[in-house]
CSV table of N, CA and C in Angstrom, one decimal:
chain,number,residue,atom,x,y,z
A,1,UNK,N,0.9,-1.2,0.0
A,1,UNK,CA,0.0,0.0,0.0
A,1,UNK,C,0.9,1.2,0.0
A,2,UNK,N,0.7,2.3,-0.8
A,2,UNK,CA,1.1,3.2,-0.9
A,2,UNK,C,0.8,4.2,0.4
A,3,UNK,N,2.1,5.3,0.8
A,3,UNK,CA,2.2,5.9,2.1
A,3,UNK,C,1.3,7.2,1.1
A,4,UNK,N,0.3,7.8,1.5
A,4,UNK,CA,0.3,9.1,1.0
A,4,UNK,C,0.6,10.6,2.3
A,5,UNK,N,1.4,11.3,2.5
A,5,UNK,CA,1.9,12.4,3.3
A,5,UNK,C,0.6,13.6,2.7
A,6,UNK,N,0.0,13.7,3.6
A,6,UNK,CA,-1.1,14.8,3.9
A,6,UNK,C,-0.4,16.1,4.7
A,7,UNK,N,-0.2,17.5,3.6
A,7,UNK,CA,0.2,18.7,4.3
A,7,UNK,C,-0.7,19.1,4.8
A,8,UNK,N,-1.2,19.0,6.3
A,8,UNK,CA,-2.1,20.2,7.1
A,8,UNK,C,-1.6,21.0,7.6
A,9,UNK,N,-2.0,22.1,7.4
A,9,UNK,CA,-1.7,23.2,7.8
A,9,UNK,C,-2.8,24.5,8.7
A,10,UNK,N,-2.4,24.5,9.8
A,10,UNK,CA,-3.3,24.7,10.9
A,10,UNK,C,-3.2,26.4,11.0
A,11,UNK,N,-4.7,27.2,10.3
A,11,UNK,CA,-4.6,28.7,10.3
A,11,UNK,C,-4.8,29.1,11.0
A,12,UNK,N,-4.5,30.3,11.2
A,12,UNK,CA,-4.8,31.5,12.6
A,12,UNK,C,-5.6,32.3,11.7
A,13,UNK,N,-6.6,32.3,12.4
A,13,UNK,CA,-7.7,32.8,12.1
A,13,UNK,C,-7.9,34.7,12.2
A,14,UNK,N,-6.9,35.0,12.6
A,14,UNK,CA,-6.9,36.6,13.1
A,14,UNK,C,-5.2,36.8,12.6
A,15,UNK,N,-4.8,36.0,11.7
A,15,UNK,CA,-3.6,36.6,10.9
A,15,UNK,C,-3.7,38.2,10.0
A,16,UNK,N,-2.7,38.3,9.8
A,16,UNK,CA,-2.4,39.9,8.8
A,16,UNK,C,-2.3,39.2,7.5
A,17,UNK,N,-3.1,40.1,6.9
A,17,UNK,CA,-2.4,40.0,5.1
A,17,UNK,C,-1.8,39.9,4.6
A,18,UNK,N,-0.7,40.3,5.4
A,18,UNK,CA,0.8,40.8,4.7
A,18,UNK,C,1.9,39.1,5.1
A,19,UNK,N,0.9,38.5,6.3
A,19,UNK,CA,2.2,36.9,6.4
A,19,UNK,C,2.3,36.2,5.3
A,20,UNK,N,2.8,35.2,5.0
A,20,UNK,CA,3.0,34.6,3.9
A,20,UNK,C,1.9,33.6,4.0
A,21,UNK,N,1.4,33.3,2.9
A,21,UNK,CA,0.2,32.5,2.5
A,21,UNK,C,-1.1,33.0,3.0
A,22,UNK,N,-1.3,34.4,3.0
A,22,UNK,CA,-2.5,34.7,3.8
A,22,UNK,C,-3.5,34.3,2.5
A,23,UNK,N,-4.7,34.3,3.2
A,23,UNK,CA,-6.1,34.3,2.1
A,23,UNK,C,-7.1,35.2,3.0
A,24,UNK,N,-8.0,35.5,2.2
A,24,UNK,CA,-9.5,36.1,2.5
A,24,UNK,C,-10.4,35.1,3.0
A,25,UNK,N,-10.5,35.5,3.9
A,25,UNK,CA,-12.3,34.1,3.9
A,25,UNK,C,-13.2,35.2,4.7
A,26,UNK,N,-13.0,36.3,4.8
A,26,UNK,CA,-14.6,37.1,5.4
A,26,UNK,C,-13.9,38.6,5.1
A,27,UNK,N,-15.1,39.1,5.2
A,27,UNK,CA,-15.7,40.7,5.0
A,27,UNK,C,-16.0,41.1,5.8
A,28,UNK,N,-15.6,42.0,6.5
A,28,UNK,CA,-16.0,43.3,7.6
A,28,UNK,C,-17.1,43.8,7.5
A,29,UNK,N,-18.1,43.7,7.8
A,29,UNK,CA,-19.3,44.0,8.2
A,29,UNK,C,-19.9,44.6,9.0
A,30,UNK,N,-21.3,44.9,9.2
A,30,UNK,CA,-22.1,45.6,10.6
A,30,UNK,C,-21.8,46.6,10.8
A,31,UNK,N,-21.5,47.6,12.0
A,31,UNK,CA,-21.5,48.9,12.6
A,31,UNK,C,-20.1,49.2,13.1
A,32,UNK,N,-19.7,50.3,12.8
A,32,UNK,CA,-18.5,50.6,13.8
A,32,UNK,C,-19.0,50.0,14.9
A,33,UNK,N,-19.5,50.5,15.5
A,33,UNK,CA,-19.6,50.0,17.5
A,33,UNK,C,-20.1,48.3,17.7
A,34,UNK,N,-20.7,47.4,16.7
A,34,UNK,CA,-20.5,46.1,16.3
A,34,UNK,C,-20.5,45.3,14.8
A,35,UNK,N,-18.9,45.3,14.7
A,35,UNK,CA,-18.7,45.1,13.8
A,35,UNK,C,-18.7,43.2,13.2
A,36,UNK,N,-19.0,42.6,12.0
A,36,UNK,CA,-19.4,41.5,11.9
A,36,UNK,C,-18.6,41.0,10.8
A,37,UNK,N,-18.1,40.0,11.1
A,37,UNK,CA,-17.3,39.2,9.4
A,37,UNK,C,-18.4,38.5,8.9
A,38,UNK,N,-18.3,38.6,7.3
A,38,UNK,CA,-19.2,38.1,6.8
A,38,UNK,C,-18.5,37.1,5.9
A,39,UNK,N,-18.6,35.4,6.1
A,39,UNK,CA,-18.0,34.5,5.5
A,39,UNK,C,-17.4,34.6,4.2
A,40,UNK,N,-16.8,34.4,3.5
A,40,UNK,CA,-16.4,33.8,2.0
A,40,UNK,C,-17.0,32.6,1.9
A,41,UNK,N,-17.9,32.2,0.8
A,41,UNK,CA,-17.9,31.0,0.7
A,41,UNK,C,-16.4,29.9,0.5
A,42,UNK,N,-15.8,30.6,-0.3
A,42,UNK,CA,-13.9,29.8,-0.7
A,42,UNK,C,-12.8,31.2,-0.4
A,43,UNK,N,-12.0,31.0,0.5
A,43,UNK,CA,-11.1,32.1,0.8
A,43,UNK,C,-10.0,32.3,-0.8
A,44,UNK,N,-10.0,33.6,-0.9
A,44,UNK,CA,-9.1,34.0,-1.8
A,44,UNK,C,-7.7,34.1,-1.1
A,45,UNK,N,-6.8,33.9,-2.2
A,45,UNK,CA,-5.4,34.4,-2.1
A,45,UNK,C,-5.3,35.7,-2.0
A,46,UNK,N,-4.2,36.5,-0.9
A,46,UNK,CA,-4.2,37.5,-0.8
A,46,UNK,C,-3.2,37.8,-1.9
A,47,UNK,N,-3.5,38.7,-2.7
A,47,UNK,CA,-2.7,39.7,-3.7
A,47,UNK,C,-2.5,40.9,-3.5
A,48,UNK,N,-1.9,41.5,-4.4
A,48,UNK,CA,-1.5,42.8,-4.1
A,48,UNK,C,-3.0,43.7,-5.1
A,49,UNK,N,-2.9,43.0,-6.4
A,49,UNK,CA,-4.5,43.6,-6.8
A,49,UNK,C,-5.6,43.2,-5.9
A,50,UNK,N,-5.5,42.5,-5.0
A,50,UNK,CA,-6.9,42.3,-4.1
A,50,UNK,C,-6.7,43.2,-2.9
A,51,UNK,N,-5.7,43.3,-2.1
A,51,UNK,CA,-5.2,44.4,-1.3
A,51,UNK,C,-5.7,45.8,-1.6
A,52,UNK,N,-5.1,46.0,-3.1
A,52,UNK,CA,-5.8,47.6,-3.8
A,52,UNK,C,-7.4,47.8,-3.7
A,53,UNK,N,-7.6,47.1,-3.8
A,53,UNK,CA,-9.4,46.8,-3.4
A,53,UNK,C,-9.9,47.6,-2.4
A,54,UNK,N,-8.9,47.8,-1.4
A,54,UNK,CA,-9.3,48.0,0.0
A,54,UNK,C,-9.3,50.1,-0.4
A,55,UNK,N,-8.5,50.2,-0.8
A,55,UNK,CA,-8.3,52.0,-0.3
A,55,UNK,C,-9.6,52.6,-1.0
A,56,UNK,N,-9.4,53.5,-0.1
A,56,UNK,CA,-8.3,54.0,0.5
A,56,UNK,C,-8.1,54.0,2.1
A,57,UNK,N,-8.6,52.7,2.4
A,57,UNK,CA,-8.4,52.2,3.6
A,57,UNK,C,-7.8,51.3,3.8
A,58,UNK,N,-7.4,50.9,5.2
A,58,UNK,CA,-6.2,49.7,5.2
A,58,UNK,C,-7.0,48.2,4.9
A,59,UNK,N,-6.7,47.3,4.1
A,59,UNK,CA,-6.9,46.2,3.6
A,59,UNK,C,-7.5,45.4,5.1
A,60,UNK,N,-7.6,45.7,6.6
A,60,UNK,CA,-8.0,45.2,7.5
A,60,UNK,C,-9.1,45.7,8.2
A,61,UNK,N,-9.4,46.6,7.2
A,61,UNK,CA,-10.8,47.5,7.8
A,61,UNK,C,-11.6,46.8,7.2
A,62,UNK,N,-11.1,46.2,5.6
A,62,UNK,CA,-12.1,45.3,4.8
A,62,UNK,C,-12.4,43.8,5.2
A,63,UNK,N,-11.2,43.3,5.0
A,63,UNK,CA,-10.7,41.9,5.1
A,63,UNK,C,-10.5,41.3,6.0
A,64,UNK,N,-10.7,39.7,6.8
A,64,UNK,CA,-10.5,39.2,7.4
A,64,UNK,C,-9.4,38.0,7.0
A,65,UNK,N,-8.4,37.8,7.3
A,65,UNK,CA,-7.5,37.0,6.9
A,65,UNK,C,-7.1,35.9,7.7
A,66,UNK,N,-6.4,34.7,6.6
A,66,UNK,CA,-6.0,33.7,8.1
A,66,UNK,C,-5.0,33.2,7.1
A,67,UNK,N,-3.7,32.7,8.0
A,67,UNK,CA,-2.4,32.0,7.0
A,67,UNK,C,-2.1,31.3,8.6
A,68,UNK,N,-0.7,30.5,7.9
A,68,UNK,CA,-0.3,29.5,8.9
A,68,UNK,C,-0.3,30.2,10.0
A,69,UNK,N,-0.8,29.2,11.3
A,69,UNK,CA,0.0,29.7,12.6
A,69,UNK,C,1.4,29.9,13.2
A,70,UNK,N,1.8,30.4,13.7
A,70,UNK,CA,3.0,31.2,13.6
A,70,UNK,C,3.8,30.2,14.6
A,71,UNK,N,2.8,29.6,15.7
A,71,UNK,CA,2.7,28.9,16.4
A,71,UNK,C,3.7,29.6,18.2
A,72,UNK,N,5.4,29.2,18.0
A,72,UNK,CA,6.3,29.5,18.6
A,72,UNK,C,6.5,31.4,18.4
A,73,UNK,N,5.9,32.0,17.3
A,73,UNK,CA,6.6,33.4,16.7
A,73,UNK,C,5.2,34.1,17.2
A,74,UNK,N,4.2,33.5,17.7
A,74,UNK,CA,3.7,34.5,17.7
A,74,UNK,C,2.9,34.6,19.4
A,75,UNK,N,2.7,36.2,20.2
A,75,UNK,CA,2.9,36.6,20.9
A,75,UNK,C,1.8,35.8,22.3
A,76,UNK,N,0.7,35.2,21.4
A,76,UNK,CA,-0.7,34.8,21.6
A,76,UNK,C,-0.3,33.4,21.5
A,77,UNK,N,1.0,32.7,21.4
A,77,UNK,CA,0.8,31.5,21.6
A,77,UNK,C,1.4,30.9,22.7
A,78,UNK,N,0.9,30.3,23.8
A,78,UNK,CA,1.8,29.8,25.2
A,78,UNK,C,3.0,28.5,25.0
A,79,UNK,N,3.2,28.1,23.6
A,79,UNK,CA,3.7,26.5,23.7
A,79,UNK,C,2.9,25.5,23.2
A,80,UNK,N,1.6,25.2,23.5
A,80,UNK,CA,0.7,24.0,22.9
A,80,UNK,C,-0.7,25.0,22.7
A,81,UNK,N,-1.0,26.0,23.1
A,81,UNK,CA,-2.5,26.4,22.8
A,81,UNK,C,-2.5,28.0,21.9
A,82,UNK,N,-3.7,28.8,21.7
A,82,UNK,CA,-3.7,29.8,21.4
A,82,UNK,C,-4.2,30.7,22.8
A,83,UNK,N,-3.7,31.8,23.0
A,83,UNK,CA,-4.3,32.1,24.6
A,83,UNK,C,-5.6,33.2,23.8
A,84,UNK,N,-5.3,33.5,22.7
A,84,UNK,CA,-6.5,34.7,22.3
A,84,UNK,C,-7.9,33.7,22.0
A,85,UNK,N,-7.6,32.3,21.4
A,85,UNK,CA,-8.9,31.8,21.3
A,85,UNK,C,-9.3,31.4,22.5
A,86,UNK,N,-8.5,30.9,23.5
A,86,UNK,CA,-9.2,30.8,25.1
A,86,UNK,C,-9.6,32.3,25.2
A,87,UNK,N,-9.1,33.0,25.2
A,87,UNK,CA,-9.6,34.6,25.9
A,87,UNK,C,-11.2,34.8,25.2
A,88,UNK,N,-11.4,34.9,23.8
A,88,UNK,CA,-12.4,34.9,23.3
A,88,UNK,C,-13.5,34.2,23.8
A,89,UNK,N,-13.3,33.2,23.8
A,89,UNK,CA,-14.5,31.4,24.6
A,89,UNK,C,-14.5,32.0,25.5
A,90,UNK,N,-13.6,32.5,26.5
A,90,UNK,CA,-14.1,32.6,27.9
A,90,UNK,C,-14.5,34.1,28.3
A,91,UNK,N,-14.0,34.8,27.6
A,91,UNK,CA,-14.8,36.3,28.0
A,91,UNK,C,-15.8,36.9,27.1
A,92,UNK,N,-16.0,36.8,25.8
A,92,UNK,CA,-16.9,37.6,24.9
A,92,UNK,C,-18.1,36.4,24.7
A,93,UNK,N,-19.4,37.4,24.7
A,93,UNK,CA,-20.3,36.8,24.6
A,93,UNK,C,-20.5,35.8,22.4
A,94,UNK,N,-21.6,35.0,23.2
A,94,UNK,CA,-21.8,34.6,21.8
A,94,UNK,C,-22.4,35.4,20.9
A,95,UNK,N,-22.3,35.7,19.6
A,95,UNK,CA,-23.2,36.5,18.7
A,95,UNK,C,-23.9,36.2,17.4
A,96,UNK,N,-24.2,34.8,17.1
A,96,UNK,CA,-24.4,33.8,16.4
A,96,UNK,C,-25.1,32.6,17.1
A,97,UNK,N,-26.0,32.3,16.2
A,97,UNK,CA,-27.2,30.9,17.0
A,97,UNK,C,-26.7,29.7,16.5
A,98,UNK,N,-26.1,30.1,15.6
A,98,UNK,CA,-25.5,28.3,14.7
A,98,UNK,C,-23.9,28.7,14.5
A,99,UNK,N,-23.6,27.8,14.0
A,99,UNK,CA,-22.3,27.5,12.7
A,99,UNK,C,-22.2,28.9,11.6
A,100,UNK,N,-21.2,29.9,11.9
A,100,UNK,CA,-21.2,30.2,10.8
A,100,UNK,C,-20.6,29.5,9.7
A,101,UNK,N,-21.0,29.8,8.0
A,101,UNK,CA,-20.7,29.3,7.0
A,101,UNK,C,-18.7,29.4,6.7
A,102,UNK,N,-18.4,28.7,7.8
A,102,UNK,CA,-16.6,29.0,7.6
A,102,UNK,C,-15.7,28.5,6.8
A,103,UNK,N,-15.4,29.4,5.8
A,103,UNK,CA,-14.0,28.3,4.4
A,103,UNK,C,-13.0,27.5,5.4
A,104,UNK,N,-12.9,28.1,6.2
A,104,UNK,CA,-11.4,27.9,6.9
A,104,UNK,C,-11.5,26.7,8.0
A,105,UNK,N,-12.6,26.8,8.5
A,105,UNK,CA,-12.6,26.0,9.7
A,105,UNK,C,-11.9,24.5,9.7
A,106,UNK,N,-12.1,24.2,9.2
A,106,UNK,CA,-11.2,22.4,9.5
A,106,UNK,C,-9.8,22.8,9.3
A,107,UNK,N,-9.1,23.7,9.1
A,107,UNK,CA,-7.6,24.0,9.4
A,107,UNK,C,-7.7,25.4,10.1
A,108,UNK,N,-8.9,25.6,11.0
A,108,UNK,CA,-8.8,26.7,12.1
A,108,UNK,C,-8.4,26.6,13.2
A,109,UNK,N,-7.3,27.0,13.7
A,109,UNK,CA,-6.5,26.8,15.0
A,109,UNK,C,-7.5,27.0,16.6
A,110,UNK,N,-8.2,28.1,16.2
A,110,UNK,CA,-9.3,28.4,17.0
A,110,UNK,C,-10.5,27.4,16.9
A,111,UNK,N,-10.8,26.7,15.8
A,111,UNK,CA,-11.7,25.6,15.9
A,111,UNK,C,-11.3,24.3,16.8
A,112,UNK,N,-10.1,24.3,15.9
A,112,UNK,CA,-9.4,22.9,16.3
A,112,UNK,C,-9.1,22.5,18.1
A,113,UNK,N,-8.9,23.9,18.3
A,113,UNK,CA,-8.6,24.0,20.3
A,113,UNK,C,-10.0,24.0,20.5
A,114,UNK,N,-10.7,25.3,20.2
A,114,UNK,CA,-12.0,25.6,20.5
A,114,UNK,C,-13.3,24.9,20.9
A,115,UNK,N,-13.0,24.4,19.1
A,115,UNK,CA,-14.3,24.3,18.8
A,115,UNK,C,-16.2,25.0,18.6
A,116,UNK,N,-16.8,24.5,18.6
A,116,UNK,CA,-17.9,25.3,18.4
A,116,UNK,C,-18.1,26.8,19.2
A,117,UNK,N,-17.4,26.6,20.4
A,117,UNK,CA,-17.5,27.6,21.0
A,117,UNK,C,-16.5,29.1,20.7
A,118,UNK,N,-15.7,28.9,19.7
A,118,UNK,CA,-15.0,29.8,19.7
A,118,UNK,C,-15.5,30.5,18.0
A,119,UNK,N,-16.3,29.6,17.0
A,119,UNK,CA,-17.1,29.5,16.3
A,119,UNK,C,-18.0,30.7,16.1
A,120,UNK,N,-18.7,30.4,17.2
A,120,UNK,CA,-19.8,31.4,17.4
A,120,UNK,C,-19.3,32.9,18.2
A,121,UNK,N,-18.3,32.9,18.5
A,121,UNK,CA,-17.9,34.3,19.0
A,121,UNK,C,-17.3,35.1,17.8
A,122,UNK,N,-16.6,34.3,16.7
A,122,UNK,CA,-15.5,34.4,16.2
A,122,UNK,C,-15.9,36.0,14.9
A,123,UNK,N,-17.1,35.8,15.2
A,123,UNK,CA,-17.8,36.9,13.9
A,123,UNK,C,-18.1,38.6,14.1
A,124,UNK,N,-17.6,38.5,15.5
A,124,UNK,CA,-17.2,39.7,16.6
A,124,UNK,C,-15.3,40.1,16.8
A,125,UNK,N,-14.6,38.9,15.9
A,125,UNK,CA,-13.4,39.5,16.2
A,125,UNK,C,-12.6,39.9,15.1
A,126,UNK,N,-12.1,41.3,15.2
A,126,UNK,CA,-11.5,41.9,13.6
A,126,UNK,C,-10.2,42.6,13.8
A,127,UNK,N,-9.4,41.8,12.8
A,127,UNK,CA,-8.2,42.3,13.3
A,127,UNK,C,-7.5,43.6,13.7
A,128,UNK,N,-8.4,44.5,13.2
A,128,UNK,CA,-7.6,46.3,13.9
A,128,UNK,C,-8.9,46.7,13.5
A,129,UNK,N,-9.6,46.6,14.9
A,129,UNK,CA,-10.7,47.5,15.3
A,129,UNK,C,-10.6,48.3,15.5
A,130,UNK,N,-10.4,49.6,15.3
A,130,UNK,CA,-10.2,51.2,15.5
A,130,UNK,C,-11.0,51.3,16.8
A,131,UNK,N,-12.3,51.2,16.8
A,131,UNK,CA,-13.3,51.4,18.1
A,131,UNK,C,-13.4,50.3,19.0
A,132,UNK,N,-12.5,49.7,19.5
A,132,UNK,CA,-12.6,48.2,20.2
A,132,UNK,C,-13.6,48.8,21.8
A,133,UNK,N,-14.4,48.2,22.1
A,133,UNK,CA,-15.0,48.4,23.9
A,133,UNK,C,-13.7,47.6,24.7
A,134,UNK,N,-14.2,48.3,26.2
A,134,UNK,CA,-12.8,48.0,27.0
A,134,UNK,C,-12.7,46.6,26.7
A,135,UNK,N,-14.1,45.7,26.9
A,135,UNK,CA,-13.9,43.9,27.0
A,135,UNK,C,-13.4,43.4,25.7
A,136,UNK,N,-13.2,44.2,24.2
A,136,UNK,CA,-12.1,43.5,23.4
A,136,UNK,C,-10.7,44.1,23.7
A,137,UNK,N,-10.8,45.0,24.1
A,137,UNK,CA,-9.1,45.3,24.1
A,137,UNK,C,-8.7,44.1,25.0
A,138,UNK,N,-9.6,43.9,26.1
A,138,UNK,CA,-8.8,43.2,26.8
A,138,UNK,C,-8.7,41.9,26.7
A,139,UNK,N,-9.5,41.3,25.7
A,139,UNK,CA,-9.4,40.2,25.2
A,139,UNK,C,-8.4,40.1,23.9
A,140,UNK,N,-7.9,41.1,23.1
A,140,UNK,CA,-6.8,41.2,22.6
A,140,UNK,C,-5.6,41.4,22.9
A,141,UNK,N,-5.7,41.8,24.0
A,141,UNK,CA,-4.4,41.7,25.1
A,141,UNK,C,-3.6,41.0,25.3
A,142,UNK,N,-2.3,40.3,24.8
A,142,UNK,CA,-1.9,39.2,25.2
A,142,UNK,C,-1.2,39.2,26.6
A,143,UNK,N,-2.1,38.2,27.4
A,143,UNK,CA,-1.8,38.0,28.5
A,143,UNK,C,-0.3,37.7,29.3
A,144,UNK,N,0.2,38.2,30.0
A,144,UNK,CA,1.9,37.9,30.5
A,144,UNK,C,1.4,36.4,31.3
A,145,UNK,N,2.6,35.0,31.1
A,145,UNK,CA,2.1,33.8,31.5
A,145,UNK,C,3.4,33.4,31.4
């Protein structure tokens, strides 16, 4: 029998545009004071003509992005978990009754720890909120541990 090697690759779901292999899978949505990602049905590759799209504003006022987890490099990770998708599950309410429609989820880092629970918060979190309330800043916070 043939060995086949499966690349998975586990996204961070609140990555920047600018990491290497980022894609699109949601749209910035709702109200300054609550703002909403609106799924992709298939996340795009981020380009520099898809980037332009955004001005004359920054491409994260529009876009929601996810690329590899950074895992060890990045500030939000303790060693084995993400501490921002625990912070989310445990402090921000839910804002969603089901499943949203997610390209990304079966290689979502935040699923994969999470699960459904971090699912249903996840459409309240946008990567540079200009007007964040005190309870996201401080769930964006990365915790000293």
């Amino acid at each position: 029998m043939e060995n086949i090697v499966v690349n998975k690759t586990t996204l961070c779901p609140s990555a920047r545009p600018e990491w290497k292999e980022s894609v699109v899978f949601g749209l910035i949505s709702g109200t300054v004071t609550e703002p909403r990602v609106a799924y992709l049905k298939q996340p795009l590759p981020v380009t520099d003509e898809l980037m332009a799209k955004a001005s004359p504003v920054t491409p994260t006022e529009i876009f929601r992005t996810a690329a590899p987890c950074a895992t060890k490099g990045c500030h939000h990770f303790d060693g084995k978990d993400c501490r921002l998708a625990q912070r989310i599950v445990e402090q921000l309410p839910t804002v969603v009754e089901e499943l949203p429609p997610c390209s990304i989820r079966r290689d979502c880092r935040w699923w994969q720890q999470e699960g459904k629970a971090a699912c249903m918060r996840c459409p309240q979190a946008i990567t540079d909120n200009y007007n964040p309330s005190e309870l996201m800043r401080n769930v964006a916070t990365p915790s000293a541990s």
